[in-house]
mmCIF file of C-alpha atoms in Angstrom:
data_model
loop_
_atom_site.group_PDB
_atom_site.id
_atom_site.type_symbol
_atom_site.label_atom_id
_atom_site.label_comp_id
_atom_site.label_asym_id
_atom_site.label_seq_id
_atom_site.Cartn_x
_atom_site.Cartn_y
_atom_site.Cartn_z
ATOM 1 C CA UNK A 1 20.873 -18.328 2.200
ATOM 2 C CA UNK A 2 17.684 -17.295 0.893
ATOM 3 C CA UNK A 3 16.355 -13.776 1.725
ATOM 4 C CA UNK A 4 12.980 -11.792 1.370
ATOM 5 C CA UNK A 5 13.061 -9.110 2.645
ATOM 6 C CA UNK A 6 10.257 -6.611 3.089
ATOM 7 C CA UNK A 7 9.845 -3.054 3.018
ATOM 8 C CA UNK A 8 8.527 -1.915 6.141
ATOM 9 C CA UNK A 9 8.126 -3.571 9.331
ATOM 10 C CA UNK A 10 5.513 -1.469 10.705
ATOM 11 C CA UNK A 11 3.144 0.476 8.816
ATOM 12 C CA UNK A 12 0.201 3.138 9.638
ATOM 13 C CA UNK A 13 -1.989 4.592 7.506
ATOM 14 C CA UNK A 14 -5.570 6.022 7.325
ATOM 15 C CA UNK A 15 -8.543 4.687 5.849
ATOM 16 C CA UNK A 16 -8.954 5.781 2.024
ATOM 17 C CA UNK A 17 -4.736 5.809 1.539
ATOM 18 C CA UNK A 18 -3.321 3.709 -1.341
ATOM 19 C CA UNK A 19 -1.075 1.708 0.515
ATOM 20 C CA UNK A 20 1.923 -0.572 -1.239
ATOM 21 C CA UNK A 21 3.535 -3.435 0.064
ATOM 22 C CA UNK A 22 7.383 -4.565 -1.221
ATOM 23 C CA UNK A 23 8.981 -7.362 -1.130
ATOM 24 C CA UNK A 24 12.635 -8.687 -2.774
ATOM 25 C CA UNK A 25 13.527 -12.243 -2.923
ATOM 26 C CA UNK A 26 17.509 -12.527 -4.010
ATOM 27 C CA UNK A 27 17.033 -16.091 -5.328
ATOM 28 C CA UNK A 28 16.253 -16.133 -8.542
ATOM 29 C CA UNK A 29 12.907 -17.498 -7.348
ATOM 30 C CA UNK A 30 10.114 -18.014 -10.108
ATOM 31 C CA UNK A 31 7.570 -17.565 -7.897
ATOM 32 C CA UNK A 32 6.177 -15.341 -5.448
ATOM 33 C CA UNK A 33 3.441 -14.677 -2.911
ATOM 34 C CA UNK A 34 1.477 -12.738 -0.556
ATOM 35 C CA UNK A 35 -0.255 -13.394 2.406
ATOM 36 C CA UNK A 36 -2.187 -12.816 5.460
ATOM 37 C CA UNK A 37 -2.378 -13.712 8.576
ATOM 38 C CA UNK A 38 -4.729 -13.037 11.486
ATOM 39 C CA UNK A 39 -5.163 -14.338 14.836
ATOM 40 C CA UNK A 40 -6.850 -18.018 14.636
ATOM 41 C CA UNK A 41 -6.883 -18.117 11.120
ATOM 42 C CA UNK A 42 -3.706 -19.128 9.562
ATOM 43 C CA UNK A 43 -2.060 -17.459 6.549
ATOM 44 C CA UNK A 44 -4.380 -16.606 3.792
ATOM 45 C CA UNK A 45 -3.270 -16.190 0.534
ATOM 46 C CA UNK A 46 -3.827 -12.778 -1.277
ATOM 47 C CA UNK A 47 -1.924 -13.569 -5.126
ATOM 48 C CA UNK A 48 0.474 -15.339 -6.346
ATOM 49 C CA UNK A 49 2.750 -14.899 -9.128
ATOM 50 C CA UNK A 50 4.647 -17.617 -11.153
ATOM 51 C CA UNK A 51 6.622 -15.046 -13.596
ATOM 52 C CA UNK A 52 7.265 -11.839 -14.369
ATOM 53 C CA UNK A 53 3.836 -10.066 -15.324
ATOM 54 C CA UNK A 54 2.031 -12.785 -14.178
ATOM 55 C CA UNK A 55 -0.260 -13.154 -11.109
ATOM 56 C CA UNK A 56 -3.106 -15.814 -10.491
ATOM 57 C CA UNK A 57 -5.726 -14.753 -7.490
ATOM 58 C CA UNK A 58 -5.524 -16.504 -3.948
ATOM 59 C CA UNK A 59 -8.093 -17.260 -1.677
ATOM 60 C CA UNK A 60 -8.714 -12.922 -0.587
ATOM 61 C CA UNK A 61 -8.127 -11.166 -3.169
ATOM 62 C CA UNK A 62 -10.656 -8.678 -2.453
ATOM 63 C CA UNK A 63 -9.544 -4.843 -2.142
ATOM 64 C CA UNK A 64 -6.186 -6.262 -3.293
ATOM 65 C CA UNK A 65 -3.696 -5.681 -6.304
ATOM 66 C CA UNK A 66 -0.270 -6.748 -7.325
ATOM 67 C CA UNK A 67 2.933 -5.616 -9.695
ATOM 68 C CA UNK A 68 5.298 -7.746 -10.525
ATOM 69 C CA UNK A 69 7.440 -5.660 -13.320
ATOM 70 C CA UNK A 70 10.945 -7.788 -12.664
ATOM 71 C CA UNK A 71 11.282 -11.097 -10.965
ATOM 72 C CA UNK A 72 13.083 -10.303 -8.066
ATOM 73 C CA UNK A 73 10.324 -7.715 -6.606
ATOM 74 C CA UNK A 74 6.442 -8.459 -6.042
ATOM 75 C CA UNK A 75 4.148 -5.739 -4.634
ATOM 76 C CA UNK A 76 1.306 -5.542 -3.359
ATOM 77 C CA UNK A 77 -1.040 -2.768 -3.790
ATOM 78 C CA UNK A 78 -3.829 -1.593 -1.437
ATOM 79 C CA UNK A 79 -6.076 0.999 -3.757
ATOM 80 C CA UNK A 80 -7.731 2.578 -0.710
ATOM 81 C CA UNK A 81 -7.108 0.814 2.723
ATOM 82 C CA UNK A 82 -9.778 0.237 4.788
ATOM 83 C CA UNK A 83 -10.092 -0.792 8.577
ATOM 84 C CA UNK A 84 -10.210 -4.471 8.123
ATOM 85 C CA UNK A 85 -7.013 -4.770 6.187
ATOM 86 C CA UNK A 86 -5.672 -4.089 9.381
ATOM 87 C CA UNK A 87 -3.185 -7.115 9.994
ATOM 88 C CA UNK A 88 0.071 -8.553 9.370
ATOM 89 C CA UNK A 89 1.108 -9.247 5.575
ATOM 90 C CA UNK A 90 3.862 -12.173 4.641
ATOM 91 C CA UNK A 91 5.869 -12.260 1.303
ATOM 92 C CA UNK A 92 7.248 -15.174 0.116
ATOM 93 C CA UNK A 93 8.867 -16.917 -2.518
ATOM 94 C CA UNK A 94 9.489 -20.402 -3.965
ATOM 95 C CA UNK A 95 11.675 -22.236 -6.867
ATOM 96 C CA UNK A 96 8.418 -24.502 -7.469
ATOM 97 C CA UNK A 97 4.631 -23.892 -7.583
ATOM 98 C CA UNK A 98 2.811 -27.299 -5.928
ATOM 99 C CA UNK A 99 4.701 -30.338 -5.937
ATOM 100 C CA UNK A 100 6.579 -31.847 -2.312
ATOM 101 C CA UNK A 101 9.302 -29.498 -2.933
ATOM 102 C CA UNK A 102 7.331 -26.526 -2.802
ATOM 103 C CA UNK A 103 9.401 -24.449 0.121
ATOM 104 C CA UNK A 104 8.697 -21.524 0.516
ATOM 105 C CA UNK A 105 10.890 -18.629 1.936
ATOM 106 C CA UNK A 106 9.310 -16.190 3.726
ATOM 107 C CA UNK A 107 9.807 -12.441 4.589
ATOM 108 C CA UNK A 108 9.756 -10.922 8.351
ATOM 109 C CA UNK A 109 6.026 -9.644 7.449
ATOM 110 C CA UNK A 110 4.737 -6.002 7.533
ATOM 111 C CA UNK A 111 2.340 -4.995 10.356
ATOM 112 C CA UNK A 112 -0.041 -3.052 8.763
ATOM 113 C CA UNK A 113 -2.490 -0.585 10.733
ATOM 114 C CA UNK A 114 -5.020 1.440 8.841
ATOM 115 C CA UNK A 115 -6.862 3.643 10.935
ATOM 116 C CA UNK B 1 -11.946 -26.020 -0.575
ATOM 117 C CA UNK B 2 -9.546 -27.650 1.640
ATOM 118 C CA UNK B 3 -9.719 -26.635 5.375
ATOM 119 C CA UNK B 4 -6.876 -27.494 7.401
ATOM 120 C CA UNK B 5 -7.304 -27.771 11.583
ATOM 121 C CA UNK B 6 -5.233 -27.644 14.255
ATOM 122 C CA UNK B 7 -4.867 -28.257 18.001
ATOM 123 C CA UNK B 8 -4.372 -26.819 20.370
ATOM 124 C CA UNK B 9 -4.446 -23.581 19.991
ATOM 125 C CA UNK B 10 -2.380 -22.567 22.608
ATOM 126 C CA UNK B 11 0.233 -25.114 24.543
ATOM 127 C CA UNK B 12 2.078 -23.358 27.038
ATOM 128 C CA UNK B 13 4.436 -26.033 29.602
ATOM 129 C CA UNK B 14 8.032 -26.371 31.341
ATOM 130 C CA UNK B 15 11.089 -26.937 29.689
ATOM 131 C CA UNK B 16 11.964 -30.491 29.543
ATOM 132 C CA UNK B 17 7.891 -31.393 29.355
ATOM 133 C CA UNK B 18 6.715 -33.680 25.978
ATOM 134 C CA UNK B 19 3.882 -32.238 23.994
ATOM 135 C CA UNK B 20 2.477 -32.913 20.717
ATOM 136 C CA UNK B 21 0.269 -30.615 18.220
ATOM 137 C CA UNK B 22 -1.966 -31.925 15.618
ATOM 138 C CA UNK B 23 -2.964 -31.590 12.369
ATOM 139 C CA UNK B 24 -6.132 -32.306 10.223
ATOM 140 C CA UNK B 25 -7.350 -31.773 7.111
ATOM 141 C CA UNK B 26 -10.663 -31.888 5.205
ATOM 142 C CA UNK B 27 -9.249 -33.816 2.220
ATOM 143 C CA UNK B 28 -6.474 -35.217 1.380
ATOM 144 C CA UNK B 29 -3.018 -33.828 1.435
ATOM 145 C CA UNK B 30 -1.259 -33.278 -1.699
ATOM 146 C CA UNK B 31 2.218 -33.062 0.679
ATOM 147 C CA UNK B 32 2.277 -31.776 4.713
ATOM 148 C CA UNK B 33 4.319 -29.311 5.475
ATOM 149 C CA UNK B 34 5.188 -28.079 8.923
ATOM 150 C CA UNK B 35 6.627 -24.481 9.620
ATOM 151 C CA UNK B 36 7.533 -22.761 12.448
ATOM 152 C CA UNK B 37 6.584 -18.937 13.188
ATOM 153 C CA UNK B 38 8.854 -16.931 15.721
ATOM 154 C CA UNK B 39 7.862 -13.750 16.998
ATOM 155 C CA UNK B 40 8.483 -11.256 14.593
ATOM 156 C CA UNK B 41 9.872 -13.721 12.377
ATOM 157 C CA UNK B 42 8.294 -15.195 8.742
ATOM 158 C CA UNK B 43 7.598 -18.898 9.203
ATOM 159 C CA UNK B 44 10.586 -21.195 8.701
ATOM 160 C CA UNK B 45 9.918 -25.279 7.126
ATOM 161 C CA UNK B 46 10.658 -27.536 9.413
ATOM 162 C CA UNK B 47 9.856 -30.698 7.382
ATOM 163 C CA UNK B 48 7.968 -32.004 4.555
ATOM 164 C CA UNK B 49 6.127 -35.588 4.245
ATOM 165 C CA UNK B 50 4.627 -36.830 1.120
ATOM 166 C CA UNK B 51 4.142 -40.865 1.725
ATOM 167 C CA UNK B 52 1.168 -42.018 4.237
ATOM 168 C CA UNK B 53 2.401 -43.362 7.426
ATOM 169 C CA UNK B 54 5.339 -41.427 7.363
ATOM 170 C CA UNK B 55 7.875 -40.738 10.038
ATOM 171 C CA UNK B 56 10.758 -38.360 10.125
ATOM 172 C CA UNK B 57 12.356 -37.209 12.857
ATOM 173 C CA UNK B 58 14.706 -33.528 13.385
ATOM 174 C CA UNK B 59 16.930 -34.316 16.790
ATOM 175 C CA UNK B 60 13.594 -33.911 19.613
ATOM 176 C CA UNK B 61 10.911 -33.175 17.075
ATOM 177 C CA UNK B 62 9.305 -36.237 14.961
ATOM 178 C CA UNK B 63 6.742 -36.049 12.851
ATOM 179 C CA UNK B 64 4.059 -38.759 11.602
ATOM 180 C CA UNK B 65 2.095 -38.432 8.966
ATOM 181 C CA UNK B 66 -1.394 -40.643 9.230
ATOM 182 C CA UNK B 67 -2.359 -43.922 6.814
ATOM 183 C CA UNK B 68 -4.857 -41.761 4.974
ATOM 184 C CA UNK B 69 -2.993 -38.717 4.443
ATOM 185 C CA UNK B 70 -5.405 -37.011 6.298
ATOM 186 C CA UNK B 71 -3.831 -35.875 9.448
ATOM 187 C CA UNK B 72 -0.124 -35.325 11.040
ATOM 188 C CA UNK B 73 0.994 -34.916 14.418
ATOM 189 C CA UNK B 74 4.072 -33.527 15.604
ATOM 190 C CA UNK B 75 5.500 -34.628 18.785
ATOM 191 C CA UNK B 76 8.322 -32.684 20.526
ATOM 192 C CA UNK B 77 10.328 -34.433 23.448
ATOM 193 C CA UNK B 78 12.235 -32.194 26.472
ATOM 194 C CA UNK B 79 11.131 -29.227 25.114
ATOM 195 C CA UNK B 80 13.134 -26.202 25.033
ATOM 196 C CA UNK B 81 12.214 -22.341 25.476
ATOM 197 C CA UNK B 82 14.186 -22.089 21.746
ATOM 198 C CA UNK B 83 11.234 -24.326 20.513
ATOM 199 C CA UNK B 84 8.783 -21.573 21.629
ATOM 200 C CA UNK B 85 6.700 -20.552 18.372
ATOM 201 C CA UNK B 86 4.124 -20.933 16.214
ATOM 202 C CA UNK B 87 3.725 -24.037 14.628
ATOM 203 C CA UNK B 88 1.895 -24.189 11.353
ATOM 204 C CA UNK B 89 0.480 -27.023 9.021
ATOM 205 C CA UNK B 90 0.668 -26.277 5.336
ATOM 206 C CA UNK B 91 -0.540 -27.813 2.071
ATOM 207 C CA UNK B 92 1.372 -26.093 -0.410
ATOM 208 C CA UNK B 93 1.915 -28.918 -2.932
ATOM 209 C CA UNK B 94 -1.164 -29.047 -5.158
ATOM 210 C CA UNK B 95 -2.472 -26.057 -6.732
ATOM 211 C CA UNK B 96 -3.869 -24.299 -3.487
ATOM 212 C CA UNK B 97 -1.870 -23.119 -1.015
ATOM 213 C CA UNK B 98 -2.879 -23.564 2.534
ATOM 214 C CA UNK B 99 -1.842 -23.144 6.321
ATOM 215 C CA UNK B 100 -3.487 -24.226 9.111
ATOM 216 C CA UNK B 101 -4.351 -21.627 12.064
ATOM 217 C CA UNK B 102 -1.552 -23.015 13.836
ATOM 218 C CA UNK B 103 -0.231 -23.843 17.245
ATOM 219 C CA UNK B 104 1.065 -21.239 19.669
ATOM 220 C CA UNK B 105 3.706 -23.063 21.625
ATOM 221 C CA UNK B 106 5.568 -21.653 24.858
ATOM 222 C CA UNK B 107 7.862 -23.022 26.758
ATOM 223 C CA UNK B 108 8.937 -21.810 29.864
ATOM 224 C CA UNK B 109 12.218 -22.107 31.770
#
């Protein structure tokens, strides 16, 4: 079976912290991603990455930044967190990028709180 | 930008009730993809559709993708409290990738 797995499940921290975000895939997977998702509006993607090294801006990238240094880890960095980053943050990963076969595996999510 | 919308928002009946949950889009799909969310859980796929007019079924749930590859609905029959969730529309097969807000299903015994 595929499995992401993710750092923490819960996370506090205080408004101005650097704040980063892990996440594993044990698939061999080229590609990874990160997302959020907030009451009412869906999942909305932060970054992707389709290798190692490699990362193309989603939809938010905003007060967002990402490390992927081997292919089986993706982070994602928060340089200083701020109130409204406050929410719950999904990791996953795919074989394919686009295409009908485009699955994607996702992580349990961290529950981030800055305060 | 595509915009993907979904209703209801919130669908909460009795086990053995039939419901279904919608899905529309702003533009074409590339694919449909339908996840489910549980609580605490990542989102899991329940089924992809590609061709317009499409129907595929998984045991109770069926799915039917419209004419114009513009919309889907998903209809569930007897429901179960195990299909409690969150059920999300996605476009992940062109070069954006996006979910719906989703449907917050519960089913109660």
């Amino acid at each position: 079976d595929v499995k992401v797995t993710q750092s923490s499940r819960y996370l506090v921290k205080r408004t101005g912290e650097k704040v980063f975000l892990e996440c594993v895939q044990d698939m061999d997977h080229e590609n990874m991603f990160w997302y959020r998702q907030d009451p009412g509006l869906g999942l909305r993607l932060i970054y992707f990455s389709y290798d190692v090294k490699m990362k193309e801006k989603g939809d938010i990238p905003e007060g967002y930044s990402v490390s992927r240094e081997k292919k089986e880890r993706f982070s994602l960095i928060l340089e200083s967190a701020s109130t409204n980053q406050t929410s719950m943050y999904l990791c996953a990963s795919s074989s394919t990028a686009g295409g009908p076969d485009n699955e994607q595996f996702f992580g349990p999510g961290t529950r981030l709180t800055v305060l | 930008t595509q915009l993907l919308e979904q209703s209801p928002q919130f669908l909460s009946i009795q086990e053995g009730e039939n419901l279904t949950v919608y899905c529309n889009s702003s533009s074409v799909f590339s694919s449909l993809q339908w996840y489910r969310q549980e609580p605490g859980e990542g989102p899991v796929l329940l089924v992809t559709v590609v061709t317009g007019g499409e129907v595929k079924k998984l045991k109770r749930l069926t799915f039917q993708f419209g004419d114009a590859r513009k919309d889907s609905s998903l209809h569930i029959t007897a429901a179960q409290p195990g299909d409690t969730g969150l059920y999300l529309c996605a476009d992940l097969g062109g070069q954006n990738f996006v979910f719906g807000p989703g449907t917050r299903l519960s089913v109660l015994p």
